Tab-separated table of C-alpha atoms in Angstrom:
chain	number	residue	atom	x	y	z
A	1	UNK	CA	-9.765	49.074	79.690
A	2	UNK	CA	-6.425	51.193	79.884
A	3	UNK	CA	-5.158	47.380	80.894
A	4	UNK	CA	-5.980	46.196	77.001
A	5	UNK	CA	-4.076	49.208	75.723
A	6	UNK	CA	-0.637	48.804	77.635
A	7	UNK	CA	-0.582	44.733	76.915
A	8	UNK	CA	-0.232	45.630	73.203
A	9	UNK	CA	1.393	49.058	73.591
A	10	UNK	CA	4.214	49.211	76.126
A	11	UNK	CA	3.639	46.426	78.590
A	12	UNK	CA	3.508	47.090	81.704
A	13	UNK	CA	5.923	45.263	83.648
A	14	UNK	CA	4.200	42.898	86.000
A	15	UNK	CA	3.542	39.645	87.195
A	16	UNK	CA	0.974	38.983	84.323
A	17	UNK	CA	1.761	36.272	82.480
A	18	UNK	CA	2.350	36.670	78.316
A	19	UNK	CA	-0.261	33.775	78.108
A	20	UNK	CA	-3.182	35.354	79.474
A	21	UNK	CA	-2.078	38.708	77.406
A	22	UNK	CA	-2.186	36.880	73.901
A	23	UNK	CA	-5.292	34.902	75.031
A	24	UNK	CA	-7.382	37.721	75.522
A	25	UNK	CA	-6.080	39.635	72.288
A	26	UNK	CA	-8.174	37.265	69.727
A	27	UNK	CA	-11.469	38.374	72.469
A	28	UNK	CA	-10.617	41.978	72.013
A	29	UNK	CA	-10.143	41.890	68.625
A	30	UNK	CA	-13.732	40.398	68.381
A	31	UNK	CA	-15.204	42.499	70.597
A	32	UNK	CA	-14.092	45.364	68.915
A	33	UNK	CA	-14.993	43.904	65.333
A	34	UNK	CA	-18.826	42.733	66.815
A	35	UNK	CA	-19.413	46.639	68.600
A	36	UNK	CA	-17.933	48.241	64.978
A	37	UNK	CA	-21.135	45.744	63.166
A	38	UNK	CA	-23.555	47.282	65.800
A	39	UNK	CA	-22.046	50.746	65.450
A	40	UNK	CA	-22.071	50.856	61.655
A	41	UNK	CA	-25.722	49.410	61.462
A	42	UNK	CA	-27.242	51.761	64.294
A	43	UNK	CA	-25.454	54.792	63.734
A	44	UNK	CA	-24.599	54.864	59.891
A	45	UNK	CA	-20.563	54.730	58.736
A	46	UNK	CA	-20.491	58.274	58.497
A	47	UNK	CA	-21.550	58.943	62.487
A	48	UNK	CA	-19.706	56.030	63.524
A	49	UNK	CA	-16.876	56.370	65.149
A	50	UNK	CA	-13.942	54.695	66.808
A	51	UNK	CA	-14.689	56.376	69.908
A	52	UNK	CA	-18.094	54.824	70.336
A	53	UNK	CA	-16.770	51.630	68.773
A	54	UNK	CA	-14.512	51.141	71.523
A	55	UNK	CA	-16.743	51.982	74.114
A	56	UNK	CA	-19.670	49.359	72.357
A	57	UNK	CA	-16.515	46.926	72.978
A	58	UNK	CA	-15.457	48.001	76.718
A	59	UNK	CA	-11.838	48.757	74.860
A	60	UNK	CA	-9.921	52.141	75.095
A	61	UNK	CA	-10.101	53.644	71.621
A	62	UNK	CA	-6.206	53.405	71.077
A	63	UNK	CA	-6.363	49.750	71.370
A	64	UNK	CA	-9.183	49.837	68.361
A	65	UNK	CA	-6.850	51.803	66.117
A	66	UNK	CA	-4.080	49.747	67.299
A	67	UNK	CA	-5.329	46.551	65.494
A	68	UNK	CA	-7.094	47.831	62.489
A	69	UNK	CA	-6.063	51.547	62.023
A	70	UNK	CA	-8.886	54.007	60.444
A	71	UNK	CA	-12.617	54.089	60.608
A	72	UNK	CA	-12.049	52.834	56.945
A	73	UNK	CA	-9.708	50.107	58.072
A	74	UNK	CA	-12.375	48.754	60.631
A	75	UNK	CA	-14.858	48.902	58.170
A	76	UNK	CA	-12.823	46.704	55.693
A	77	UNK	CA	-12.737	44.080	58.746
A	78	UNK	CA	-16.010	44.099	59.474
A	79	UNK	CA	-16.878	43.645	55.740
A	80	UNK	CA	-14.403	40.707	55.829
A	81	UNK	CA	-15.754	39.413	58.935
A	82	UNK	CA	-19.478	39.392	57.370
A	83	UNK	CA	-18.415	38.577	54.154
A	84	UNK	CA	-16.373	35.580	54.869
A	85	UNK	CA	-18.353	32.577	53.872
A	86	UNK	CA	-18.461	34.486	49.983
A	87	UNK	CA	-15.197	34.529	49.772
A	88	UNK	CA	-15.414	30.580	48.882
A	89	UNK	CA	-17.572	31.301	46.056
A	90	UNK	CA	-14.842	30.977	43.582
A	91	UNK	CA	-14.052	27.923	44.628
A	92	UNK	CA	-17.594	26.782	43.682
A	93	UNK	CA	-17.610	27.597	40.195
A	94	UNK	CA	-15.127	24.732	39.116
A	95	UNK	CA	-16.441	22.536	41.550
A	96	UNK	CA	-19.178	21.039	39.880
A	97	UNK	CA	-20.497	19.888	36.380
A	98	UNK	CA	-19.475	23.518	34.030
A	99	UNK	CA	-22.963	23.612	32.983
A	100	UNK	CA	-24.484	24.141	36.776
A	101	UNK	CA	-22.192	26.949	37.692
A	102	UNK	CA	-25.364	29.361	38.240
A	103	UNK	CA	-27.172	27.025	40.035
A	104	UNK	CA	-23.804	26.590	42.237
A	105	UNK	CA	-23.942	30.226	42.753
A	106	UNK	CA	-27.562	31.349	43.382
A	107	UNK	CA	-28.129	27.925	45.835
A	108	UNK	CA	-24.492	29.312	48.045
A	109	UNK	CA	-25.921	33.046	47.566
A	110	UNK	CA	-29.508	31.880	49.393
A	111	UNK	CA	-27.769	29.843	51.873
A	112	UNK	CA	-26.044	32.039	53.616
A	113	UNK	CA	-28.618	35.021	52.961
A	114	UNK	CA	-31.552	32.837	53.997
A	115	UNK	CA	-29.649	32.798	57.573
A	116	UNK	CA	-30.730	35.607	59.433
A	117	UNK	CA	-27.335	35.229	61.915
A	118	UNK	CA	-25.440	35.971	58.517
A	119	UNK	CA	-27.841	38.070	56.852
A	120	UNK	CA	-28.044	40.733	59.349
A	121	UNK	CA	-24.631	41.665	59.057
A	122	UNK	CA	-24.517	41.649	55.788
A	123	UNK	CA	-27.528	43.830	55.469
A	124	UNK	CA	-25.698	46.665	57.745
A	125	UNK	CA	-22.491	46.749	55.565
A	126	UNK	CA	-24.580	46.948	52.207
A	127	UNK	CA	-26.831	49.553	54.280
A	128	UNK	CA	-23.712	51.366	55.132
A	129	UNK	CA	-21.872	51.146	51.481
A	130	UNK	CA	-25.017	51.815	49.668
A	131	UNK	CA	-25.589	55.323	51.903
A	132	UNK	CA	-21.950	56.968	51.761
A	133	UNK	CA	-19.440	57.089	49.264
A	134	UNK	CA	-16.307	56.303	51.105
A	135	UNK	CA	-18.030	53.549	52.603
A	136	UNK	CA	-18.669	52.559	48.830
A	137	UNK	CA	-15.325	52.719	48.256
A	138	UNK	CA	-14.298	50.337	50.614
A	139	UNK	CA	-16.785	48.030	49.936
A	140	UNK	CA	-15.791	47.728	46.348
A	141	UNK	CA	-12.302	47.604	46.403
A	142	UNK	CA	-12.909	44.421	48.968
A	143	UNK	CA	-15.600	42.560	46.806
A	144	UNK	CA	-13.373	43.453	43.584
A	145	UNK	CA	-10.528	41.815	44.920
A	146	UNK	CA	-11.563	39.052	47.555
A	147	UNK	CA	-14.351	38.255	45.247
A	148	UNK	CA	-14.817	39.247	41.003
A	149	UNK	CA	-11.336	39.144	40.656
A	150	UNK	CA	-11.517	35.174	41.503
A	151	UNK	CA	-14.595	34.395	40.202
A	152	UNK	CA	-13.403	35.942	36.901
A	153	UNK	CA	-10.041	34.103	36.871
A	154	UNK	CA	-12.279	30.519	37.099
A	155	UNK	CA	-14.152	31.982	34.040
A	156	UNK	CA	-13.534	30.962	30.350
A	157	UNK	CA	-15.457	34.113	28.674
A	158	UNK	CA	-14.433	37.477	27.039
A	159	UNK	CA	-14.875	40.273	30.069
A	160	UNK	CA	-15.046	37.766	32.868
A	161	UNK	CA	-15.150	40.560	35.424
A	162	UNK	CA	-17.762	42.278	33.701
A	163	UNK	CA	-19.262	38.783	33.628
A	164	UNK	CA	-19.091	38.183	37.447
A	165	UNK	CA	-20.682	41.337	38.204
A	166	UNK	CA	-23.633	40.901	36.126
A	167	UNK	CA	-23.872	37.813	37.620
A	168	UNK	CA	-23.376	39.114	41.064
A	169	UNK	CA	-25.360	42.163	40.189
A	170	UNK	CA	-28.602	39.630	39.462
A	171	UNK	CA	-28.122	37.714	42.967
A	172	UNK	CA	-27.469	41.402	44.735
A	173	UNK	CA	-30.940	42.857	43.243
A	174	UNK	CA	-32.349	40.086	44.411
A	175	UNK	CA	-31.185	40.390	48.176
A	176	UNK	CA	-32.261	44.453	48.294
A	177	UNK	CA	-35.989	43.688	46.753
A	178	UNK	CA	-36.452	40.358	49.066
A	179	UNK	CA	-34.695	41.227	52.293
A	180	UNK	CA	-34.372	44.383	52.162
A	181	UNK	CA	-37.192	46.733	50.803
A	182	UNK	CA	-39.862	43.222	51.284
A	183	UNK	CA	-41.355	42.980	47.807
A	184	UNK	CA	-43.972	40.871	47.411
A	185	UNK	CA	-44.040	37.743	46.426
A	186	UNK	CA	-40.562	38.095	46.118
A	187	UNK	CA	-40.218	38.449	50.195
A	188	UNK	CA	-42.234	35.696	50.599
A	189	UNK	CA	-41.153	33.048	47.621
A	190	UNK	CA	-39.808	29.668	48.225
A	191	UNK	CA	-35.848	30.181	47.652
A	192	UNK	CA	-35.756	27.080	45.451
A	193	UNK	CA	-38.193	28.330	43.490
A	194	UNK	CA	-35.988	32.042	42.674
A	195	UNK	CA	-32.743	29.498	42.048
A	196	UNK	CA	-34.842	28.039	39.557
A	197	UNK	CA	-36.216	30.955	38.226
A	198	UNK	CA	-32.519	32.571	38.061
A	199	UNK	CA	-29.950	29.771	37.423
A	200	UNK	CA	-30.175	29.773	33.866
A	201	UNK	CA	-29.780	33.175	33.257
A	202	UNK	CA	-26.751	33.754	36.248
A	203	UNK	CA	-25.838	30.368	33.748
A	204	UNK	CA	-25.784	32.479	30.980
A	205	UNK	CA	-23.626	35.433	31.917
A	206	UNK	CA	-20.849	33.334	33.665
A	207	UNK	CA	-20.316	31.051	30.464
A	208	UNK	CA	-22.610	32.324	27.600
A	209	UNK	CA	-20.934	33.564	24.333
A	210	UNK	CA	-20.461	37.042	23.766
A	211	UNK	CA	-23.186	38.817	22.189
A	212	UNK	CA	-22.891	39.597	18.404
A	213	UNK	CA	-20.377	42.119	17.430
A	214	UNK	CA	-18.334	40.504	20.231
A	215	UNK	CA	-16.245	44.052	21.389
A	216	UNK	CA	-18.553	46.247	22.923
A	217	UNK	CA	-20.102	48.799	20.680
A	218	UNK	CA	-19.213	52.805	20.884
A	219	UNK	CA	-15.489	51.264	22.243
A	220	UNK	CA	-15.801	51.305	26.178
A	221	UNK	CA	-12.687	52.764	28.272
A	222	UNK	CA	-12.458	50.860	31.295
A	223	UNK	CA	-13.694	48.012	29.770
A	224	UNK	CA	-12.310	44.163	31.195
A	225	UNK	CA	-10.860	43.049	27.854
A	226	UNK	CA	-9.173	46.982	26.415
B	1	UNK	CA	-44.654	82.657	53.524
B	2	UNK	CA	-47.331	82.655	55.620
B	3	UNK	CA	-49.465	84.366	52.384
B	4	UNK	CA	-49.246	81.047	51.108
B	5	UNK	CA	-50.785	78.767	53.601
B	6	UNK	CA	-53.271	81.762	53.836
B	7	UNK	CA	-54.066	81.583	50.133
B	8	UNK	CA	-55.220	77.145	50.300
B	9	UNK	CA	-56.549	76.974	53.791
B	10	UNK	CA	-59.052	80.170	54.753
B	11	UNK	CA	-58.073	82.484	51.566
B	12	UNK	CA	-58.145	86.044	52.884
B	13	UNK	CA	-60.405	88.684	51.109
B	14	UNK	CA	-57.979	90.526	49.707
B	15	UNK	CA	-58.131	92.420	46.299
B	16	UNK	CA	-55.713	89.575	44.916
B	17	UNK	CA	-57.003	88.001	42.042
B	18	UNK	CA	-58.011	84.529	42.167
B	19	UNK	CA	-55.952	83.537	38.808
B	20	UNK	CA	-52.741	84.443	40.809
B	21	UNK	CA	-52.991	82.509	43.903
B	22	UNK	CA	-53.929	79.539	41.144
B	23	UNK	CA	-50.914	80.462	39.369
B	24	UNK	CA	-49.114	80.289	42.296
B	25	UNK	CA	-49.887	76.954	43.612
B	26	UNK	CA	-48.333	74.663	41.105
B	27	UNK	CA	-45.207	76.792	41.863
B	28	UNK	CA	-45.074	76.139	45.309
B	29	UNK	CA	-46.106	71.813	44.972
B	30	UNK	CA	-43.227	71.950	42.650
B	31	UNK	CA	-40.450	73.981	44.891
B	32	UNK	CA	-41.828	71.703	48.261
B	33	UNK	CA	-40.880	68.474	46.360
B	34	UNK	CA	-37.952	69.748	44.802
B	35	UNK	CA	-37.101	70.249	48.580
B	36	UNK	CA	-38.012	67.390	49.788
B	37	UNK	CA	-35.656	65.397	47.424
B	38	UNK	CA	-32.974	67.343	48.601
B	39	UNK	CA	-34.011	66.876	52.617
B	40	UNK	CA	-33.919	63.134	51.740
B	41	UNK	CA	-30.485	63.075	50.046
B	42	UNK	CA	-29.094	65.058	52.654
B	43	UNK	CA	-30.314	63.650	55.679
B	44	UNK	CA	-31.896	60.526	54.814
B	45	UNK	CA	-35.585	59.874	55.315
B	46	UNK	CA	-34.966	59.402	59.027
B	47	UNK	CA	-34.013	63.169	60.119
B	48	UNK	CA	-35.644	64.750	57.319
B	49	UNK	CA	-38.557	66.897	58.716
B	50	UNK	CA	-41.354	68.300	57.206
B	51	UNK	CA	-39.849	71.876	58.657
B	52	UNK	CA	-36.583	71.166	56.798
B	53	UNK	CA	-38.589	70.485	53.435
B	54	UNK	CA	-40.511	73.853	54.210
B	55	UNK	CA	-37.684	75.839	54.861
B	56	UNK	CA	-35.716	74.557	51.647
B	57	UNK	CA	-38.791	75.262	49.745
B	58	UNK	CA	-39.378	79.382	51.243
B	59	UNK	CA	-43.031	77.967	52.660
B	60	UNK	CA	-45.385	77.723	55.705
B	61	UNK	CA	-44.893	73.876	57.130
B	62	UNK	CA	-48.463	73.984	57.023
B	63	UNK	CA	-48.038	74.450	52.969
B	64	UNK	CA	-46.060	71.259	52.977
B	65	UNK	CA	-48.818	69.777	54.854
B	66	UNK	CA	-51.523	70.939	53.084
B	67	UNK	CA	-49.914	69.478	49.848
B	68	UNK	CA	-49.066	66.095	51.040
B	69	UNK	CA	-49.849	65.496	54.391
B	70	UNK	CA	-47.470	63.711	56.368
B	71	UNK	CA	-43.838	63.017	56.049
B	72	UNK	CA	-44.253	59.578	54.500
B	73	UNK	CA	-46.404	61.140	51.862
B	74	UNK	CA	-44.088	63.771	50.720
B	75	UNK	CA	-41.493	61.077	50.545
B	76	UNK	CA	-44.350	58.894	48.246
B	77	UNK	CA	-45.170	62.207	46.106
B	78	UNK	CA	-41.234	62.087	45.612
B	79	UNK	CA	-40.705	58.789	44.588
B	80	UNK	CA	-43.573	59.359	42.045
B	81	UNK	CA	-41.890	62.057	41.211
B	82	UNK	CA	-38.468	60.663	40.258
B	83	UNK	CA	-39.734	57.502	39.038
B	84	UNK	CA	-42.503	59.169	36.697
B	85	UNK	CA	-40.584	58.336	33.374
B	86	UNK	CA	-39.984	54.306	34.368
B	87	UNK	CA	-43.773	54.050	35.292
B	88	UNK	CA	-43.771	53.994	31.318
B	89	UNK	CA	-42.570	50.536	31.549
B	90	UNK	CA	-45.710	48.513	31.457
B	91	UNK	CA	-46.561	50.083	27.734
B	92	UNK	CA	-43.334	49.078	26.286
B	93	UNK	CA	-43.670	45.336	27.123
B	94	UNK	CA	-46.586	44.755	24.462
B	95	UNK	CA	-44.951	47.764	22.195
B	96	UNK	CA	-42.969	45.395	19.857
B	97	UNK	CA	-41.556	42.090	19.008
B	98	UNK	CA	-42.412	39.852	22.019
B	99	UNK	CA	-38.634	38.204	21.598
B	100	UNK	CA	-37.335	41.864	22.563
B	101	UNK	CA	-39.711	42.698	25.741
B	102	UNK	CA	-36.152	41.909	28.112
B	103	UNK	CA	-34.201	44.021	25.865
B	104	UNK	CA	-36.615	47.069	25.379
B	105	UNK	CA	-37.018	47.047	28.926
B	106	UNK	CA	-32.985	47.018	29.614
B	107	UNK	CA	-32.467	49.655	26.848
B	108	UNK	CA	-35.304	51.801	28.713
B	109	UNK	CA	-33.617	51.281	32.238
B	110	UNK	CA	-30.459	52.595	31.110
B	111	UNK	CA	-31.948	55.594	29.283
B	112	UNK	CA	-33.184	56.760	32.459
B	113	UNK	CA	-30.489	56.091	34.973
B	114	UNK	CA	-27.679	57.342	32.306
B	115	UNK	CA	-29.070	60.681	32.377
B	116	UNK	CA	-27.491	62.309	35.259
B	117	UNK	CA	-30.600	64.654	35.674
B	118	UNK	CA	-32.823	61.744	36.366
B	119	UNK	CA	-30.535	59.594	37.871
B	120	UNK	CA	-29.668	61.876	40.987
B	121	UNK	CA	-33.258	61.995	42.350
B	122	UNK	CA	-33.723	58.360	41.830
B	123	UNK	CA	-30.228	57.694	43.380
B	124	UNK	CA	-31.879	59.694	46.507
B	125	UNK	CA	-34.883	57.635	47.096
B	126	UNK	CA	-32.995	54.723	46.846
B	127	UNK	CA	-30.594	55.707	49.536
B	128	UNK	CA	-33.525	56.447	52.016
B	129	UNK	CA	-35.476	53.173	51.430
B	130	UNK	CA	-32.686	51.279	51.567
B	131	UNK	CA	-31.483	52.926	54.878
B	132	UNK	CA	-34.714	53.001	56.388
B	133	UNK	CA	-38.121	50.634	57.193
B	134	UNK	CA	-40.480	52.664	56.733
B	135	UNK	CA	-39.049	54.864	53.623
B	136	UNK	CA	-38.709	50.818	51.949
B	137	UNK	CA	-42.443	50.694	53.007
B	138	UNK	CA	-43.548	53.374	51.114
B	139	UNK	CA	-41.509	53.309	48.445
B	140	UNK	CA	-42.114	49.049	47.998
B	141	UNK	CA	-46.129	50.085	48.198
B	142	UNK	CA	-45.543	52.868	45.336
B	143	UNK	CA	-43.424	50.546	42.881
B	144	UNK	CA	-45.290	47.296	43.549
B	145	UNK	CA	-48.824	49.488	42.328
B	146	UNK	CA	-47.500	51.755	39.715
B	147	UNK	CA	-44.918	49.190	38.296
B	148	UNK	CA	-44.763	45.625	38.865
B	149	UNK	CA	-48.178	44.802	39.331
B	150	UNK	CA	-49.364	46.425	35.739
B	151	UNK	CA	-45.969	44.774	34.218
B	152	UNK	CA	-47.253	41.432	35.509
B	153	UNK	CA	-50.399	42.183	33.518
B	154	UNK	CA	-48.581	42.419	30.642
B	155	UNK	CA	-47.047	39.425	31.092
B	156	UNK	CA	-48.151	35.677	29.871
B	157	UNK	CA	-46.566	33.352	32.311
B	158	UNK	CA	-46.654	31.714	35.656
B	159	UNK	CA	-46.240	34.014	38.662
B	160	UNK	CA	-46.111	37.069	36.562
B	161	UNK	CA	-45.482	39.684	39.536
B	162	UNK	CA	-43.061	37.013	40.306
B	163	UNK	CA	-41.160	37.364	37.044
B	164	UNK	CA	-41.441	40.809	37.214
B	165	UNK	CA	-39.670	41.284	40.269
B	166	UNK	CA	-36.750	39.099	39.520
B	167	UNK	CA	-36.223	40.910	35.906
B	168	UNK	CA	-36.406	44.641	37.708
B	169	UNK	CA	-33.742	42.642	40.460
B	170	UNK	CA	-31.039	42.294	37.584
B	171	UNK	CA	-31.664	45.954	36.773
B	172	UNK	CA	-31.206	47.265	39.502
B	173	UNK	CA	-28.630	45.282	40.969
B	174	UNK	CA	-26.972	46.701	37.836
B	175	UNK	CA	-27.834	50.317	39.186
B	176	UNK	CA	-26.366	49.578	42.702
B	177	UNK	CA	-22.987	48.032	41.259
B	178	UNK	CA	-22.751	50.412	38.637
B	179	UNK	CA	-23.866	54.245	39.781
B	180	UNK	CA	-23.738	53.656	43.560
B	181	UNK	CA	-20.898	51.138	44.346
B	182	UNK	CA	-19.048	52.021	40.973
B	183	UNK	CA	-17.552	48.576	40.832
B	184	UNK	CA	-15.346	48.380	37.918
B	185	UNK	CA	-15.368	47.274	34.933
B	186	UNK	CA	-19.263	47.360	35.316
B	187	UNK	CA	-19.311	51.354	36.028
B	188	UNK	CA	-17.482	52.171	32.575
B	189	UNK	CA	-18.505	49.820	30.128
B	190	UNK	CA	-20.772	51.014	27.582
B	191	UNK	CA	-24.581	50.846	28.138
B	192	UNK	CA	-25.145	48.879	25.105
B	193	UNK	CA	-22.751	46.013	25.258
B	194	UNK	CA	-24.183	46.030	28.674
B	195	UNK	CA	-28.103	45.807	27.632
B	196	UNK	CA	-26.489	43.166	24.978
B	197	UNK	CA	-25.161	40.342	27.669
B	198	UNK	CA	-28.107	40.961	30.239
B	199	UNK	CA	-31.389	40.971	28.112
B	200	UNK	CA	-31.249	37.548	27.595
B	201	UNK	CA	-31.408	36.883	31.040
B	202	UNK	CA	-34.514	39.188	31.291
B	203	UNK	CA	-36.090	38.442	28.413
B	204	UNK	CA	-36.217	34.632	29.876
B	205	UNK	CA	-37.602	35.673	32.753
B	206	UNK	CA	-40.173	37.855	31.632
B	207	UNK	CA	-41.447	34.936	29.326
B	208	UNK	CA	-39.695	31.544	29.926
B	209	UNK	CA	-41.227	28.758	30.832
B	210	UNK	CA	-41.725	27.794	34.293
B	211	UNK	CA	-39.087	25.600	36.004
B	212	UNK	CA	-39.503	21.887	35.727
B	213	UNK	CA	-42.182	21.065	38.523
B	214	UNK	CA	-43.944	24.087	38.328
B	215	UNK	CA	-45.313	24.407	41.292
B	216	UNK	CA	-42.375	26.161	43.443
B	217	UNK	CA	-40.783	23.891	46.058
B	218	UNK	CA	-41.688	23.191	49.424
B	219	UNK	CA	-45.279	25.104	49.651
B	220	UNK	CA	-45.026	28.958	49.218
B	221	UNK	CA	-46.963	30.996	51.336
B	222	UNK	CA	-47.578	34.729	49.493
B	223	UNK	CA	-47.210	32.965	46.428
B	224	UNK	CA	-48.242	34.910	42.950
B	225	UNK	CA	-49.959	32.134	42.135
B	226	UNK	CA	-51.394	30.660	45.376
């Protein structure tokens, strides 16, 4: 363990050679991020902690903060770890005849959630955001950036962010009532079926026109387009 | 304490009059629940205890008990509790122009969940069925009886509980972006320009017509229709 720590922190000078030190780095580093997944999903982000993340991992603590900082930091990872294959979602929406764009997005949303391997980390992050607020907070500055922010720049609407989210916000509902709290027939459905059920109206807010009156009404601070 | 356990289970013979301990009891329901929505935020449904919700409330656990039984009925009377205004729902859908059931249903959601007051114990139960199996199992028994089932009723299409479920998923994927992730701009854009770009969507799938085919893809077990 103490070995990890002094191959990143002051190396120990020995016979080792640097080869088999940056080799094992990339294992640590997944260790680490695979024991923070099991850590956040068993214990909850606010009882998790670095110390029993590095011992899930068989790492020293110091090497833990030593390639992602914080609790907060390792939580961003892990996010980015389960999050990954979304991140191409913005490249979907111009790939593709305009007028399928929801279809595009619901089919890519039930692929990868239909996939219990991906799905179960997913389902600890959201578990994890959804239950305490700095969690939250890292959660949404992540998906803002890595995620609305490009979808909305591939967008050709007034308040594409806004747009993205209700979008997103459609697909996300969907996830907590199907995989999460097991409504039925939702739980049960043919995927297919939901993307059919859902395209047009995902459709809709990623390229429909804004609704009459165009600005929203009441004037809205923090609004995409002010 | 104890006087009030004493007063529902073997009453004593005391000069008390009856109209009191009557008086009394509503009193006590109400403070237990009120505590019990508290021992869920707090804790979560997992460590909450039936002795925690007592001693929040000033009564006997046998009270609590007595009232509700066990802990997963407390946690039900709460729910019912905190979602007692949206079980209105079902009356609004044939309570005006058909062409506006998605948008009097949207308008409705966000007159609720704006109002901090109600939005705080709903924000609670969420929190515990989302972070735990069998709080999701009570709470997906509760809303698929009181709520989407006698929606579906109202409804004149294919797969109504179906529809149902997939309209109440963009509304409260809404909720979780908006009041519990506070993804931006979605958290502070006015309600209204909000109900304006969504109700569309809702409206369509509380009374579109089914996809081309039908019959969902592939064979659906659990199937509204089957």
């Amino acid at each position: 363990m103490s070995d990890d720590v002094a191959q990143v922190g002051q190396p120990r000078r020995r016979g080792r050679p640097a080869r088999s030190a940056a080799g094992a780095e990339p294992a640590a580093r997944d260790r680490i991020l695979t024991a923070a997944r099991s850590e956040f999903a068993e214990r909850g982000y606010d009882k998790a902690s670095i110390r029993g993340i590095a011992k899930g991992a068989g790492v020293d603590p110091a090497l833990v903060h030593h390639y992602f900082g914080t609790k907060e930091q390792v939580f961003a990872a892990a996010i980015e770890l389960a999050f990954g294959p979304t991140f191409q979602v913005p490249e979907l929406i111009p790939a593709g005849p305009p007028e399928q764009q929801g279809e595009r997005l619901a089919r890519f949303f039930f692929g990868v959630w239909e996939n219990p391997v991906q799905r179960e980390p997913l389902l600890a992050i959201v578990r994890s955001a959804v239950g305490n607020e700095a969690a939250a907070a890292v959660f949404r500055d992540l998906i803002s950036s890595k995620l609305m922010v490009r979808i909305a720049a591939e967008l050709n609407v007034p308040d594409p962010q806004l747009r993205s989210e209700l979008a997103a916000a459609q697909l996300v509902g969907i996830a907590l009532l199907r995989y999460v709290i097991k409504m039925k027939p939702l739980a049960d459905v043919d995927p297919e079926y939901v993307i059919a059920l859902v395209s047009p109206g995902v459709q809709r807010l990623l390229t429909g026109d804004a609704p009459a009156g165009d600005a929203p009404a009441g004037g809205t601070p923090g609004h995409a387009s002010s």
